[in-house]
Short mmCIF file of C-alpha atoms in Angstrom, two decimals:
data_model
loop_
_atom_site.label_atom_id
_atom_site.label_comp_id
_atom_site.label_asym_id
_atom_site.label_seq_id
_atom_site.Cartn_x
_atom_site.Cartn_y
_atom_site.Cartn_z
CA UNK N 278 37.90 -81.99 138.85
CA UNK N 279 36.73 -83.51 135.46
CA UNK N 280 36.45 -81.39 132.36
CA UNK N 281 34.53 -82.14 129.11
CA UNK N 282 34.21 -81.61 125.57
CA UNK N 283 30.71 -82.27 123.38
CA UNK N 284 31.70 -82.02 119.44
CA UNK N 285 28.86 -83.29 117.19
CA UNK N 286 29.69 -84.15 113.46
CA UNK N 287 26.51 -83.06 111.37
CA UNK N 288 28.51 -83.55 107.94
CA UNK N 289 31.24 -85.66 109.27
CA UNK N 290 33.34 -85.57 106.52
CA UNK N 291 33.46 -81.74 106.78
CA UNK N 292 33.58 -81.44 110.38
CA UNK N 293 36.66 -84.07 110.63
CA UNK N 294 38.96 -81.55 110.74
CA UNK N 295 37.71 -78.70 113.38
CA UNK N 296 36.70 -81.79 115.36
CA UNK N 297 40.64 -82.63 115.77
CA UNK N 298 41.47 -78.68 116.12
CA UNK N 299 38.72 -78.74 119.21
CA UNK N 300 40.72 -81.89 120.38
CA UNK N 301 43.97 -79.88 120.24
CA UNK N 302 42.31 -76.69 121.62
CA UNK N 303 41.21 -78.95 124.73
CA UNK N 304 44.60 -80.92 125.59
CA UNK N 305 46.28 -77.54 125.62
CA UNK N 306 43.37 -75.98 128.14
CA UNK N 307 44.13 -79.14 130.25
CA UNK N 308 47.54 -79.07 129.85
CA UNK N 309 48.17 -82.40 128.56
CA UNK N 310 51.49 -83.62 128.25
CA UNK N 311 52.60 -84.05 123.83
CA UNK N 312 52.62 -88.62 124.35
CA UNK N 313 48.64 -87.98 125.86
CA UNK N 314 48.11 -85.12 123.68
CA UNK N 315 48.79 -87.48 120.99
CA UNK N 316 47.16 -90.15 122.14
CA UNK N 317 44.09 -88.47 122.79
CA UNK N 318 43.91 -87.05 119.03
CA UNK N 319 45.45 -90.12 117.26
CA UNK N 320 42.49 -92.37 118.82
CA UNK N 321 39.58 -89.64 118.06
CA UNK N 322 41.01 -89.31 114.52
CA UNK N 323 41.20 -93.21 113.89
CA UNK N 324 37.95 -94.08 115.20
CA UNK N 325 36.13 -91.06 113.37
CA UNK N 326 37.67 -91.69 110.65
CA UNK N 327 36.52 -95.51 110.99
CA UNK N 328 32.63 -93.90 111.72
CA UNK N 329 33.26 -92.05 108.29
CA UNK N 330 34.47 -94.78 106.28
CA UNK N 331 31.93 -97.57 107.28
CA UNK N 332 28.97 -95.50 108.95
CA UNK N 333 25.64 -94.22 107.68
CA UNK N 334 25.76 -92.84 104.20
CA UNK N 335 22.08 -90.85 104.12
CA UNK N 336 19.86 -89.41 106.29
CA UNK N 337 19.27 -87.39 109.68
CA UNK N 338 21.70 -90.13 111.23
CA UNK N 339 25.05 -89.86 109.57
CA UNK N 340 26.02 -87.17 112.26
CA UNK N 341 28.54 -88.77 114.56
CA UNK N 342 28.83 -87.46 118.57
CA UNK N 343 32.18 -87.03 120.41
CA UNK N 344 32.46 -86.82 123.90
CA UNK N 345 35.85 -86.23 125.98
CA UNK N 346 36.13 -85.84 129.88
CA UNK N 347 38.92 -85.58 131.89
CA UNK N 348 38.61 -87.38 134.91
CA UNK N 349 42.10 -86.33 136.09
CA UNK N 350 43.90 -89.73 136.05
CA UNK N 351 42.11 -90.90 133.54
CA UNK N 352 40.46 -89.69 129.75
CA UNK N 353 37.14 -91.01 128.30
CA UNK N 354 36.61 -90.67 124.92
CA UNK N 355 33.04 -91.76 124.14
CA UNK N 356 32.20 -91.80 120.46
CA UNK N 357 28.58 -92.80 118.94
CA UNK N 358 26.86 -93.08 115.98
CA UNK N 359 24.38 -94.80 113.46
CA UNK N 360 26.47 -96.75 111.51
CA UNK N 361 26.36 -100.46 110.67
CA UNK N 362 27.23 -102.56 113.56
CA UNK N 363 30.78 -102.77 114.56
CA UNK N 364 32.52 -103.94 117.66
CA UNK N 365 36.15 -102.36 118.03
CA UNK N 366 36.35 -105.01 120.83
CA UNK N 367 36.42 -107.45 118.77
CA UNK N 368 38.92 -106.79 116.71
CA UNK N 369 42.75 -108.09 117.67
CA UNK N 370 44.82 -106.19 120.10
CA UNK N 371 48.03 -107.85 118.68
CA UNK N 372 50.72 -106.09 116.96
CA UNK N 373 49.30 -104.62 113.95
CA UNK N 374 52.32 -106.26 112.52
CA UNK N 375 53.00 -110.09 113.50
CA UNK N 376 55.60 -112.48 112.07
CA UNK N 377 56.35 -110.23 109.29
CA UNK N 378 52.97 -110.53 107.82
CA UNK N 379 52.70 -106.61 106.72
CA UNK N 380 48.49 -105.83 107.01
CA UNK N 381 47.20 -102.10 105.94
CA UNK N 382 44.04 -102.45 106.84
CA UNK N 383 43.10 -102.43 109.83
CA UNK N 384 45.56 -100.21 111.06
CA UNK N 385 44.07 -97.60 112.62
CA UNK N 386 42.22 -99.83 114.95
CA UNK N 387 45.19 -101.50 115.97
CA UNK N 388 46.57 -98.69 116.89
CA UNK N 389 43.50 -97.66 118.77
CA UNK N 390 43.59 -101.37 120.39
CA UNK N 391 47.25 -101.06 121.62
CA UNK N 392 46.83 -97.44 122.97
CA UNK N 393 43.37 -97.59 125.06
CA UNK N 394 43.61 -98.75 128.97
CA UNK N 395 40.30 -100.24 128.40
CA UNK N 396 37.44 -99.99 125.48
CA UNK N 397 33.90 -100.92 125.69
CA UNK N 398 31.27 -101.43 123.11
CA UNK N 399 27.71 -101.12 123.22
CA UNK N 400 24.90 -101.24 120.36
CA UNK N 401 21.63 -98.79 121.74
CA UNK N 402 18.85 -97.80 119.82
CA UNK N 403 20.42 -98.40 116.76
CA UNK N 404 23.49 -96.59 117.42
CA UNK N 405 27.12 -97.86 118.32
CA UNK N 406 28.72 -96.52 121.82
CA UNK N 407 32.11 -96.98 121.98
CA UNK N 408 33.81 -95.48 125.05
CA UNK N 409 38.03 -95.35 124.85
CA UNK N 410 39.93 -94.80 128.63
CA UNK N 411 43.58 -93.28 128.49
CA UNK N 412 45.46 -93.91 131.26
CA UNK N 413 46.92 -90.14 131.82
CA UNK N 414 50.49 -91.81 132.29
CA UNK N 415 53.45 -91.26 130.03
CA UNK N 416 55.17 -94.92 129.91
CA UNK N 417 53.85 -96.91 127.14
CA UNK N 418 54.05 -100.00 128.71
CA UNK N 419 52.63 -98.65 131.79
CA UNK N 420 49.52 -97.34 130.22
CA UNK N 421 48.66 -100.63 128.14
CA UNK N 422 46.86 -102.97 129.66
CA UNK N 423 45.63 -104.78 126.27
CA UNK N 424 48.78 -105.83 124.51
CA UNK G 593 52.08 -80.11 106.59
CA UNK G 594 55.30 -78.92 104.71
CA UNK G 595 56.85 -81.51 102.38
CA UNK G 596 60.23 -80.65 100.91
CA UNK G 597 61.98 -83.23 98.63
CA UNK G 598 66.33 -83.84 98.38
CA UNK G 599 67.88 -84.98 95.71
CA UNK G 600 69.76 -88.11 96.10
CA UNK G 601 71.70 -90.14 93.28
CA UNK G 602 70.11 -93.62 95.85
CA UNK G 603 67.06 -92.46 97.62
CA UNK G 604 63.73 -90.63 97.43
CA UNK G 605 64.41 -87.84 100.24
CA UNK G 606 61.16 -85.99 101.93
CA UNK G 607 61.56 -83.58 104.82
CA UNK G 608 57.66 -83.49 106.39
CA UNK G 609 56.87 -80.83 108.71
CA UNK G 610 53.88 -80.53 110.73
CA UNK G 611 50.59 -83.17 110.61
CA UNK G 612 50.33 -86.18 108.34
CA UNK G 613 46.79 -87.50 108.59
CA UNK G 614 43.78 -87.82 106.00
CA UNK G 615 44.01 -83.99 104.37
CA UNK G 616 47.62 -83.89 104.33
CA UNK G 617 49.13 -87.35 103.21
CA UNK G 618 47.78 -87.28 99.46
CA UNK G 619 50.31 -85.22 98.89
CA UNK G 620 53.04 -87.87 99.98
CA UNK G 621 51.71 -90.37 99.03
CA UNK G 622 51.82 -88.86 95.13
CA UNK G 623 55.70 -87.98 95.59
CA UNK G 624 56.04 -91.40 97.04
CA UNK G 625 54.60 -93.26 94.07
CA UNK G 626 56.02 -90.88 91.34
CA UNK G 627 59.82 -91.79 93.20
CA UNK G 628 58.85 -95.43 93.25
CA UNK G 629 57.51 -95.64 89.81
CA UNK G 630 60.96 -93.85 88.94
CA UNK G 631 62.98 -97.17 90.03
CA UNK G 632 64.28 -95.37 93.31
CA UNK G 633 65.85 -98.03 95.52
CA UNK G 634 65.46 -96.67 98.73
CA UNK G 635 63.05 -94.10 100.91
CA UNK G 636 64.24 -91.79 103.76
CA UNK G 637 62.06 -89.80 106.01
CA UNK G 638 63.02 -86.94 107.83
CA UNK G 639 60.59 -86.88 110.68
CA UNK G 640 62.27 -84.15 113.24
CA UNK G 641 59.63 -81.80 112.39
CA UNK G 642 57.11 -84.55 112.18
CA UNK G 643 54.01 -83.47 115.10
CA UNK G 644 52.01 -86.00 113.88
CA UNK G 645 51.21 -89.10 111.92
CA UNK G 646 47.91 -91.07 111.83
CA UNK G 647 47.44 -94.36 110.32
CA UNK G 648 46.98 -93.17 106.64
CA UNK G 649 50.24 -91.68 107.07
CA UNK G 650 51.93 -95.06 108.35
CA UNK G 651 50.25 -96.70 105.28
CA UNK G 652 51.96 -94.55 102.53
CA UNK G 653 55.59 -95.92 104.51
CA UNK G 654 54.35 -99.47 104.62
CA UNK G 655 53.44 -99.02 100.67
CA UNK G 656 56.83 -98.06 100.76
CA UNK G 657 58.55 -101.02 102.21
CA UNK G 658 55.88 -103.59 100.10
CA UNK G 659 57.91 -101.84 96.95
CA UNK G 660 61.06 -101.94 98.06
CA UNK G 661 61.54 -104.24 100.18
CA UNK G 662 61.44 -107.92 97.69
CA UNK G 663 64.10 -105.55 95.26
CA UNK G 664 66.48 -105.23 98.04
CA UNK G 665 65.68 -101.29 99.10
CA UNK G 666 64.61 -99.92 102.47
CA UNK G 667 62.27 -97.17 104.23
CA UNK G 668 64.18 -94.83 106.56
CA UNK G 669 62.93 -93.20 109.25
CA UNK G 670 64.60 -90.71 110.92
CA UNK G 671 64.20 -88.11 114.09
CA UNK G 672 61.36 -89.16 114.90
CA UNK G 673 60.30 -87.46 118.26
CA UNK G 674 59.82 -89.58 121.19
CA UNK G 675 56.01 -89.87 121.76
CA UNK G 676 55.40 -90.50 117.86
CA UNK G 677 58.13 -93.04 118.01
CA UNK G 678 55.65 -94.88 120.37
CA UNK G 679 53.67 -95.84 118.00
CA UNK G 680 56.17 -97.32 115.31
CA UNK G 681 56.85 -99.67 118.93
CA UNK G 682 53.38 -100.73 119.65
CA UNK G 683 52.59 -101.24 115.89
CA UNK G 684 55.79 -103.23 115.29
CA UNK G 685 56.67 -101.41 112.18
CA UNK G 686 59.97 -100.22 113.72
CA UNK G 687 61.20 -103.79 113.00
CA UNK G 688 60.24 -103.51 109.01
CA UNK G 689 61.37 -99.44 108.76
CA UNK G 690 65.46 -98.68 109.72
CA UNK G 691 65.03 -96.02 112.83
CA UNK G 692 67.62 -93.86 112.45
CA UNK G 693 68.00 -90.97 115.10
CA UNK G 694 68.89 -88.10 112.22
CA UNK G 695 69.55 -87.70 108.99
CA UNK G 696 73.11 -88.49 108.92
CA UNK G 697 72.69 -91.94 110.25
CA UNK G 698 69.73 -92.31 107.33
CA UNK G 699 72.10 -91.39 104.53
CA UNK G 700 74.64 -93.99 106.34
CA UNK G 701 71.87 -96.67 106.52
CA UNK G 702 71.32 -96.78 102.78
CA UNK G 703 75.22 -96.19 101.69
CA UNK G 704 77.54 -97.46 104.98
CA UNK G 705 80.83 -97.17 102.97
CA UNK G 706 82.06 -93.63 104.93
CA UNK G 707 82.58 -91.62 101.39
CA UNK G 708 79.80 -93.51 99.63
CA UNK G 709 82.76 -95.58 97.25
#
């Protein structure tokens, strides 16, 4: 039986935070266990927070859309909005840090990269779609089929 | 979150309690710096009451280490629960932070002689 959650970000920079509270709210409803919990809010918050930082600035269009669903072994976390063009697929799913070279930017995505089962990016109507799957299983190395 | 700073002749000490992400890690990050621009040598961590940590949090410990690392000093990181300690794996910054299981081990890290002579 799937389950979902619709959050839209009118003033994201407000709404940031009672987005991540409706996160929490739903992982406890579906009784998710604390790694997927964590999972679930860590990637929201980093790829929000990468819609904030690099999305549109003005205008009926800097609202950013969140959708969750439970599909039971699996989560989809579907984010869109109107910002420039970015691709999370194309960024590097290696270690965010490799042969000691210590990067800060970029982190969050990396972290995104190494945690997701599977992402997919599309660009529609001038908005990005970027859907996220969590495998619902609690081995790290199980669940990661990117690193 | 809850921050609460320890004295320590050697380190910058900071118990953190609850969420570090965007709202909450200005305030570390400001202790941080202030400790750091104070010549401390190393930086423990007391995550047991840690629930969460986003990126902006990981950056204020890898600002950390970028200090103190070329003078010699380290980052320590310690209790952190298991499915936060996930994420120091799959971003390989366990290998550049000392993991240390509790605080006792932390405080051994930066001073290993057993009465600190």
């Amino acid at each position: 039986m799937t389950a979902r959650l619709d959050f839209a970000l009118l003033h994201p920079e407000e709404d940031h935070a009672g987005l991540l509270a409706a996160v929490e709210e739903f992982a406890d409803t579906q009784a998710l266990p604390a790694a997927l919990r964590y999972r679930l809010g860590l990637v929201v918050d980093e790829l929000v927070s990468n819609c904030i930082a690099h999305g549109a600035r003005t205008g009926r269009d800097r609202g950013i859309r969140v959708g969750i669903t439970d599909h039971g072994g699996t989560i989809l976390i579907e984010i869109v909005d109107a910002g420039t063009p970015f691709d999370p697929t194309s960024y590097t799913s290696r270690r965010c840090l490799d042969d000691g070279d210590v990067r800060v930017g970029g982190m969050g995505l990396c972290l995104v990269r190494n945690l997701a089962a599977q992402i997919d990016y599309s660009r529609e109507g001038g908005f990005n779609r970027t859907r996220v799957t969590l495998a619902k299983c609690t081995q790290e190395n199980a669940c990661n089929s990117m690193k | 979150m809850q921050l609460h700073e320890i004295e320590h002749p050697a380190a910058a000490v900071f118990q953190v309690k609850g969420r570090l992400d965007s709202t909450s890690t200005p305030e570390l990050e400001k202790k941080v710096l202030l400790s750091l621009d104070r010549g401390v040598r190393h930086l423990i961590l007391d995550f047991s009451e840690l629930e969460y940590i986003n990126s902006a949090g990981l950056r204020v410990l890898v600002m950390g280490y970028q200090r103190l690392n070329p003078l010699g000093g380290h980052v320590v990181v310690c209790g952190v629960r298991d499915y936060i300690a996930e994420i120091f794996d799959i971003s390989g910054y366990d290998r550049i932070f000392n993991m240390c299981a509790d605080m006792e081990r932390a405080l051994r890290e930066i001073d290993p002689t057993p009465d600190g002579q």
